[in-house]
Short mmCIF file of C-alpha atoms in Angstrom, two decimals:
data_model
loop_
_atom_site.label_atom_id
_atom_site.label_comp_id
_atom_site.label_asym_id
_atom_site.label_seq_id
_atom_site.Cartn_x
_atom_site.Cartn_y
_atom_site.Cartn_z
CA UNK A 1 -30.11 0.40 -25.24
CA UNK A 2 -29.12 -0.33 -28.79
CA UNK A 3 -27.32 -3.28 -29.80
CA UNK A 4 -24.02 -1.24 -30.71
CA UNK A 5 -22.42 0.62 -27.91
CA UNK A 6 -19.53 2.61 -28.88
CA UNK A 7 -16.53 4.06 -26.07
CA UNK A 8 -18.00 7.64 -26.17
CA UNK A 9 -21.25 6.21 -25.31
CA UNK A 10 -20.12 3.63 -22.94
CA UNK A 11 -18.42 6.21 -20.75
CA UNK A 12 -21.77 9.17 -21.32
CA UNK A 13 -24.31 6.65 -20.74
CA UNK A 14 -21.39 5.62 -16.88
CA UNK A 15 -21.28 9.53 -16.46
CA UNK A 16 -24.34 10.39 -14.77
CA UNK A 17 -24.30 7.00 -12.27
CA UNK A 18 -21.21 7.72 -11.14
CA UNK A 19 -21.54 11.24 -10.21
CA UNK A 20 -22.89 10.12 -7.01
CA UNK A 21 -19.92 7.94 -5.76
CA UNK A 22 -17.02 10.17 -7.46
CA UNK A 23 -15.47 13.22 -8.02
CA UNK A 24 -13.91 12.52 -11.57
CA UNK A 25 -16.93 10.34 -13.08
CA UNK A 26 -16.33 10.43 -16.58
CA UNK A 27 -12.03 9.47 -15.81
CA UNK A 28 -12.93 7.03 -13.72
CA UNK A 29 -15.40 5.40 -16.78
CA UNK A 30 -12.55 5.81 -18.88
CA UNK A 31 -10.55 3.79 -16.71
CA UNK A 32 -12.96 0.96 -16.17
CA UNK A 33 -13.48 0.68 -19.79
CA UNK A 34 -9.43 0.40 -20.30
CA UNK A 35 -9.07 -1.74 -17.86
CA UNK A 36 -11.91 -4.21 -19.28
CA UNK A 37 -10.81 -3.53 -23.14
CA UNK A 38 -6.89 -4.17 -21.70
CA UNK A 39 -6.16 -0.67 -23.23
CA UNK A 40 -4.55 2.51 -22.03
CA UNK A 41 -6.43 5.73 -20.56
CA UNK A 42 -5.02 7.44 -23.40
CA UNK A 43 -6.44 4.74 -26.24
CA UNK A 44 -10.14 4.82 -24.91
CA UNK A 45 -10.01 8.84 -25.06
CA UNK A 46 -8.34 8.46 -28.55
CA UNK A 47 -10.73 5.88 -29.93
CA UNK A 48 -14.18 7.74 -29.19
CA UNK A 49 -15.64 5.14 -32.23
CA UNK A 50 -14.62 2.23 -31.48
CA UNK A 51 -17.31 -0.78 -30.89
CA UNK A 52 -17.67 -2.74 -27.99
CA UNK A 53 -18.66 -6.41 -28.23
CA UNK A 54 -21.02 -8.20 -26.28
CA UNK A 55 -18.84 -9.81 -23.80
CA UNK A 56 -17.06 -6.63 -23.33
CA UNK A 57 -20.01 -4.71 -22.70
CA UNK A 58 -21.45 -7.14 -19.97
CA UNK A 59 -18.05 -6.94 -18.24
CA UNK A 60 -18.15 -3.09 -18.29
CA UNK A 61 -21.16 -2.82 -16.98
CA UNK A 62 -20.78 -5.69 -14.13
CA UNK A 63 -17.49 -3.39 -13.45
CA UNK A 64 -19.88 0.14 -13.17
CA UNK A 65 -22.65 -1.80 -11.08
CA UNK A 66 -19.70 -2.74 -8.26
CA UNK A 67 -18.14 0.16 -8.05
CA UNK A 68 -21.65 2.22 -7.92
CA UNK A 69 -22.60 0.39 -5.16
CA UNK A 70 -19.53 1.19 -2.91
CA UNK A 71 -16.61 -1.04 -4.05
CA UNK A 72 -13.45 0.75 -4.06
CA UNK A 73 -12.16 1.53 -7.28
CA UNK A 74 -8.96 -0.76 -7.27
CA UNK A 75 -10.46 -3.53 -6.17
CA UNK A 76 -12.80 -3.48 -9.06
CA UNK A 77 -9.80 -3.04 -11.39
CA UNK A 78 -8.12 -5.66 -9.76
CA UNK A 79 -5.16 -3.10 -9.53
CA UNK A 80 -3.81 -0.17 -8.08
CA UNK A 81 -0.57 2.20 -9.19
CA UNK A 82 2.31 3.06 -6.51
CA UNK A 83 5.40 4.15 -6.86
CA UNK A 84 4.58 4.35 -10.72
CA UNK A 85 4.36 1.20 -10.84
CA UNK A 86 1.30 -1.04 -11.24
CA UNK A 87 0.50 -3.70 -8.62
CA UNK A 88 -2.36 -5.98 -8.28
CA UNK A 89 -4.65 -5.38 -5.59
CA UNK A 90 -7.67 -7.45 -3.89
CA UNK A 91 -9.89 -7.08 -1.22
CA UNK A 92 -7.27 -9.12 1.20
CA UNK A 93 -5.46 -5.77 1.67
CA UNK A 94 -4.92 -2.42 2.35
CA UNK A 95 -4.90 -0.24 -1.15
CA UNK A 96 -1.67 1.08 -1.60
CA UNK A 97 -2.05 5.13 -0.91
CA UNK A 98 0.79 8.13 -1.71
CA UNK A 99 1.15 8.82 2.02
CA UNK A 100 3.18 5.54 2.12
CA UNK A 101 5.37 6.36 -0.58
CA UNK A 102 6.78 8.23 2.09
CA UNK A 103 8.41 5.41 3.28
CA UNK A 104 9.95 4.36 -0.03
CA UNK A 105 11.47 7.74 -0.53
CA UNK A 106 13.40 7.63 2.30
CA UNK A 107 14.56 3.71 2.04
CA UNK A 108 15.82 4.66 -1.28
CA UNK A 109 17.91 7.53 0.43
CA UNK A 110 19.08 5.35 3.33
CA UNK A 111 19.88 2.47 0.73
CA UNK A 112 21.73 4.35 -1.67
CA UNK A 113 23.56 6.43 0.95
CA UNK A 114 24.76 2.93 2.61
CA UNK A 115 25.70 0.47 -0.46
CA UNK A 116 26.97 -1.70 2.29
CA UNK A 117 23.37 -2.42 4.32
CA UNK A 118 21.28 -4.41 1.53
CA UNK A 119 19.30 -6.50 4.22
CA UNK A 120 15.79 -5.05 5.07
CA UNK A 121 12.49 -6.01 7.06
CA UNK A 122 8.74 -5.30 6.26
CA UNK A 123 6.26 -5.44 8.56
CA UNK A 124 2.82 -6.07 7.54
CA UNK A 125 3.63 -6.36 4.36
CA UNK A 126 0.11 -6.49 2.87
CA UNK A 127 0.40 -6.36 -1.07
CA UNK A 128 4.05 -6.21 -1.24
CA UNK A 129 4.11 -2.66 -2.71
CA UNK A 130 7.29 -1.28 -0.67
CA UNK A 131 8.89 -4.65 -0.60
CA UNK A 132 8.89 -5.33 -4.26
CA UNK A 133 9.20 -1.40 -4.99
CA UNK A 134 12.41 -1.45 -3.28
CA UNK A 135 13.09 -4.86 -4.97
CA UNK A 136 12.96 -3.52 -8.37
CA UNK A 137 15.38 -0.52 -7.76
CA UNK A 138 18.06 -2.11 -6.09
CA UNK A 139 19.09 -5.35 -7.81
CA UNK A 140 21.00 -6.52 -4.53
CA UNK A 141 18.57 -5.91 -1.73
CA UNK A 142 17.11 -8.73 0.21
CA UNK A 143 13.58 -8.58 1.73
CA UNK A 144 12.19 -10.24 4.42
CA UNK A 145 8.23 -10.06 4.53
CA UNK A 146 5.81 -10.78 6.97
CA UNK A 147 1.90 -11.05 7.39
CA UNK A 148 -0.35 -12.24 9.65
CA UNK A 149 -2.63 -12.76 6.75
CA UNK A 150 -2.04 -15.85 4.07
CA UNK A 151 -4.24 -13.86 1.26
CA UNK A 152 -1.89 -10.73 2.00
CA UNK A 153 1.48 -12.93 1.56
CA UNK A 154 -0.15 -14.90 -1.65
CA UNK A 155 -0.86 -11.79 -3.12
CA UNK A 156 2.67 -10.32 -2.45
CA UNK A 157 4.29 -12.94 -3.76
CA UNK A 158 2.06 -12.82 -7.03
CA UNK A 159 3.44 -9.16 -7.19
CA UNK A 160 6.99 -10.07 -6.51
CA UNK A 161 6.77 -12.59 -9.63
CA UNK A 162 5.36 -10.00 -11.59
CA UNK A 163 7.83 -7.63 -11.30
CA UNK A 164 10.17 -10.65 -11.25
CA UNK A 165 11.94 -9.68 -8.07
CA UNK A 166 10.69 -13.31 -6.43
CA UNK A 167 14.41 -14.91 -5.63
CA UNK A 168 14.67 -12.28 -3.34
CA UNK A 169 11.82 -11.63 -1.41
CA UNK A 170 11.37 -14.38 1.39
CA UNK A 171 7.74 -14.21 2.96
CA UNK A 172 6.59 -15.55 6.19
CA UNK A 173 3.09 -15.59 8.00
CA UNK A 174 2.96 -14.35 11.22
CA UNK A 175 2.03 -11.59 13.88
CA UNK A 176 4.61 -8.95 13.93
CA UNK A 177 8.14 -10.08 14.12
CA UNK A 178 7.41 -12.98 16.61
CA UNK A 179 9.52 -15.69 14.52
CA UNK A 180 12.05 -13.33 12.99
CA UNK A 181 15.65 -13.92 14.09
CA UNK A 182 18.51 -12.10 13.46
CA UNK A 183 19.31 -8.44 12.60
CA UNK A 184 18.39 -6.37 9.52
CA UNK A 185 20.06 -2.85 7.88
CA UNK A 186 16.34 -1.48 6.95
CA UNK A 187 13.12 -2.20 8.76
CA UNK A 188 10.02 -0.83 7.43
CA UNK A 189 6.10 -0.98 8.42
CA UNK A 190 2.88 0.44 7.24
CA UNK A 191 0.73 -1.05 10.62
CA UNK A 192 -2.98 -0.38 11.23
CA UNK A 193 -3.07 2.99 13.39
CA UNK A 194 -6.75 3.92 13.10
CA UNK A 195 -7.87 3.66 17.00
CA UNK A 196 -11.04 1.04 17.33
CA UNK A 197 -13.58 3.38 18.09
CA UNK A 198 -12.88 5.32 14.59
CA UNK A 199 -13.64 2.99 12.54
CA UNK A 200 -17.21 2.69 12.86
CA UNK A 201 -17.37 6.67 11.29
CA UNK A 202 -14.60 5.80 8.59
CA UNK A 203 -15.66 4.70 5.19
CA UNK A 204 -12.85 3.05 4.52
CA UNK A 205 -13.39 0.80 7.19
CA UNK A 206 -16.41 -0.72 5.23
CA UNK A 207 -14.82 -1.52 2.54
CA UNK A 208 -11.16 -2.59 3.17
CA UNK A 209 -9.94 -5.39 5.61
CA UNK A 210 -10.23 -3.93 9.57
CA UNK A 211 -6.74 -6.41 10.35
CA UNK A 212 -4.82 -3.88 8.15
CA UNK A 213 -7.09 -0.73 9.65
CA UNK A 214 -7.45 -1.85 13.19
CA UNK A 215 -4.73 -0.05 15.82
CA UNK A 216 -6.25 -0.70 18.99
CA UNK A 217 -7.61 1.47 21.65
CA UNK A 218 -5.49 4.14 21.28
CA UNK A 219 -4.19 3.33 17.58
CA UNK A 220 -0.70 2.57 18.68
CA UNK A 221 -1.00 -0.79 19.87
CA UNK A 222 0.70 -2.96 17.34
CA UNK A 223 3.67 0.30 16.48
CA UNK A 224 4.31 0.18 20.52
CA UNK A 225 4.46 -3.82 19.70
CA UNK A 226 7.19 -3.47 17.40
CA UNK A 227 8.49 -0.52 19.07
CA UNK A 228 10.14 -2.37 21.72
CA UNK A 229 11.06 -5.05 19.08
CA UNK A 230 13.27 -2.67 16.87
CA UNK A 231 16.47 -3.15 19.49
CA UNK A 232 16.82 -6.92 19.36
CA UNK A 233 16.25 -6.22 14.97
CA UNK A 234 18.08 -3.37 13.72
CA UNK A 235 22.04 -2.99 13.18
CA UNK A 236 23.74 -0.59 14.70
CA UNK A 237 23.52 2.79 12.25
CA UNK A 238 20.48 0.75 10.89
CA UNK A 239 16.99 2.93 9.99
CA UNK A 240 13.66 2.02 10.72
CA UNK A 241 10.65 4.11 9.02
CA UNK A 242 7.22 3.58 10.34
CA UNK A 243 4.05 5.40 8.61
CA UNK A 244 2.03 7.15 11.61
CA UNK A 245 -1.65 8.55 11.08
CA UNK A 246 -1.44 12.03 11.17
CA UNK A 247 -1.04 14.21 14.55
CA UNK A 248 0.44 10.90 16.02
CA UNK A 249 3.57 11.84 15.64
CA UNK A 250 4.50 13.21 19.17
CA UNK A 251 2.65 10.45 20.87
CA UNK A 252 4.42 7.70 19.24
CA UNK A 253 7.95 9.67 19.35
CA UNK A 254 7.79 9.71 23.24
CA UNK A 255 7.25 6.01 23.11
CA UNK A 256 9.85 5.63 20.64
CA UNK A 257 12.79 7.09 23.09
CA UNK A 258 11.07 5.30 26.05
CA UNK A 259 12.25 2.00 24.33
CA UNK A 260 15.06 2.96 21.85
CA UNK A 261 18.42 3.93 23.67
CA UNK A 262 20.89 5.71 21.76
CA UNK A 263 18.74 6.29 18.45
CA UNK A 264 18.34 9.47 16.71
CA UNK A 265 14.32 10.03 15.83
CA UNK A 266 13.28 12.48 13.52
CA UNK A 267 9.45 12.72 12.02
CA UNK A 268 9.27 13.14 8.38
CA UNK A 269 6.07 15.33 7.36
CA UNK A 270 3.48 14.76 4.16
CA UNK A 271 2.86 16.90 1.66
CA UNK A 272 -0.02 18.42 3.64
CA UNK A 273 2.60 18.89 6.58
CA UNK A 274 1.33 16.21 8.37
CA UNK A 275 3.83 13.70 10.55
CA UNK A 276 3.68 10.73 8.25
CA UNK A 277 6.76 8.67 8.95
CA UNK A 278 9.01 8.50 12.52
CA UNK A 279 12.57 7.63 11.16
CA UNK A 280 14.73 5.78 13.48
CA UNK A 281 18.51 5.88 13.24
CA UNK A 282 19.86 3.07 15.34
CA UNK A 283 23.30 3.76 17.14
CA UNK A 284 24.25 0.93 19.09
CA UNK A 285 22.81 -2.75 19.41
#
């Protein structure tokens, strides 16, 4: 390799490694080098000539040589984009995915429909993502967090500061909801739902955390958990969304009006048609 590297080399000489662990090799290249350079996509496609230095070509090549071997993409950027917004991202959590924007969508419709209910809950809050989404579009929403993981809750709260949304986010380590007192307008949780035995075929399960992948035998073992803990938390004409894995939807719905007098359920579907979130409209306390 020559002493000068310029961009459209950089990403042509990436091109052909990363063919074997990606679909869009030459964007994702593109990408690394932005994210090294502290450019935009659009710059590094604009700027075909430009030079790299030493330092910079070291750190894009450290960057390729990770995510080659396996590393997730946003873990190697050290961020990950939801809910158009940009959120930092490590190897302590789950990577934010568009199935869980779900969930966001229909906060914000519960939340603007009900200016009166600006206390909310999130479960396993992991990098913060619908916590500090929500956050940043409604200016007088309160969040509590929790995590049974200390990285998880560090990280969210790095988020929160960065979107500067920190006063109002209170975060607290723990299993479920076993500490939380009191009663909330919103709850909201994203919980592991992959059943135990699936996760020695799943790729993802070598790479991110199992805590925030693990759901038990059956894959419903911490959402039956909280399940039964949604009548002692929610507000009468509260909402609860939980994200299910898809073609869990029935399951978890009979559980659902096994423990939940007086609610009205309804399953919310992807964009593949999927049941991807059980919404819970709570009644009576």
């Amino acid at each position: 390799m020559s002493s000068t590297l310029l961009i459209h080399q950089a990403v042509l000489c990436a091109y052909q490694d990363l063919k074997e662990v990606s679909d869009k090799p030459r964007s994702d290249a593109q990408m690394l080098l932005a994210n090294i350079l502290g450019k935009t996509h659009t710059w590094i496609m604009t700027h075909p000539e430009a030079e790299l230095n030493f330092r910079e070509k070291e750190d894009y090549f450290h960057s390729l040589s990770r995510y080659k071997s396996g590393e997730p993409l946003p873990y190697v950027l050290g961020w990950w984009e939801f809910f158009g917004r940009r959120f930092n991202i490590n190897e302590s959590v789950l990577i934010p995915r568009p199935e869980t924007e779900h969930i966001v969508e229909h906060a914000i419709r519960f939340l603007l429909a009900n200016p009166s209910k600006r206390s909310a809950l999130d479960i396993g809050t992991g990098s913060g993502c619908i916590a500090v989404t929500l956050l940043d579009e409604f200016e007088d929403l309160q969040i509590t967090a929790t995590d049974i993981s200390y990285s998880a809750l560090k990280l969210a709260r790095d988020n929160a500061v960065k979107f500067g949304v920190e006063s109002r986010l209170r975060l607290s380590q723990m299993d479920l909801t076993i500490a939380i007192t009191g009663l909330f307008d919103l709850i909201f949780a994203n919980l592991p739902y992959i059943p135990t035995a699936s996760l020695e075929n799943l790729k993802v399960a070598r790479n991110e955390p199992l805590i925030a992948l693990n759901g038990g035998e059956d894959g419903l073992s911490l959402i039956k958990q909280l399940l039964k803990d949604i009548p002692r938390l929610l507000v009468p004409e509260g909402c609860a969304l939980l994200e299910l894995e898809a073609g869990t939807g029935e399951r978890v719905l009979e559980v659902a009006r096994a423990d939940i007098a007086k609610a009205d359920f309804r399953l919310i579907q992807d964009l593949a048609g999927h049941d991807r979130v059980l919404a819970i409209e709570y009644d009576e306390s």
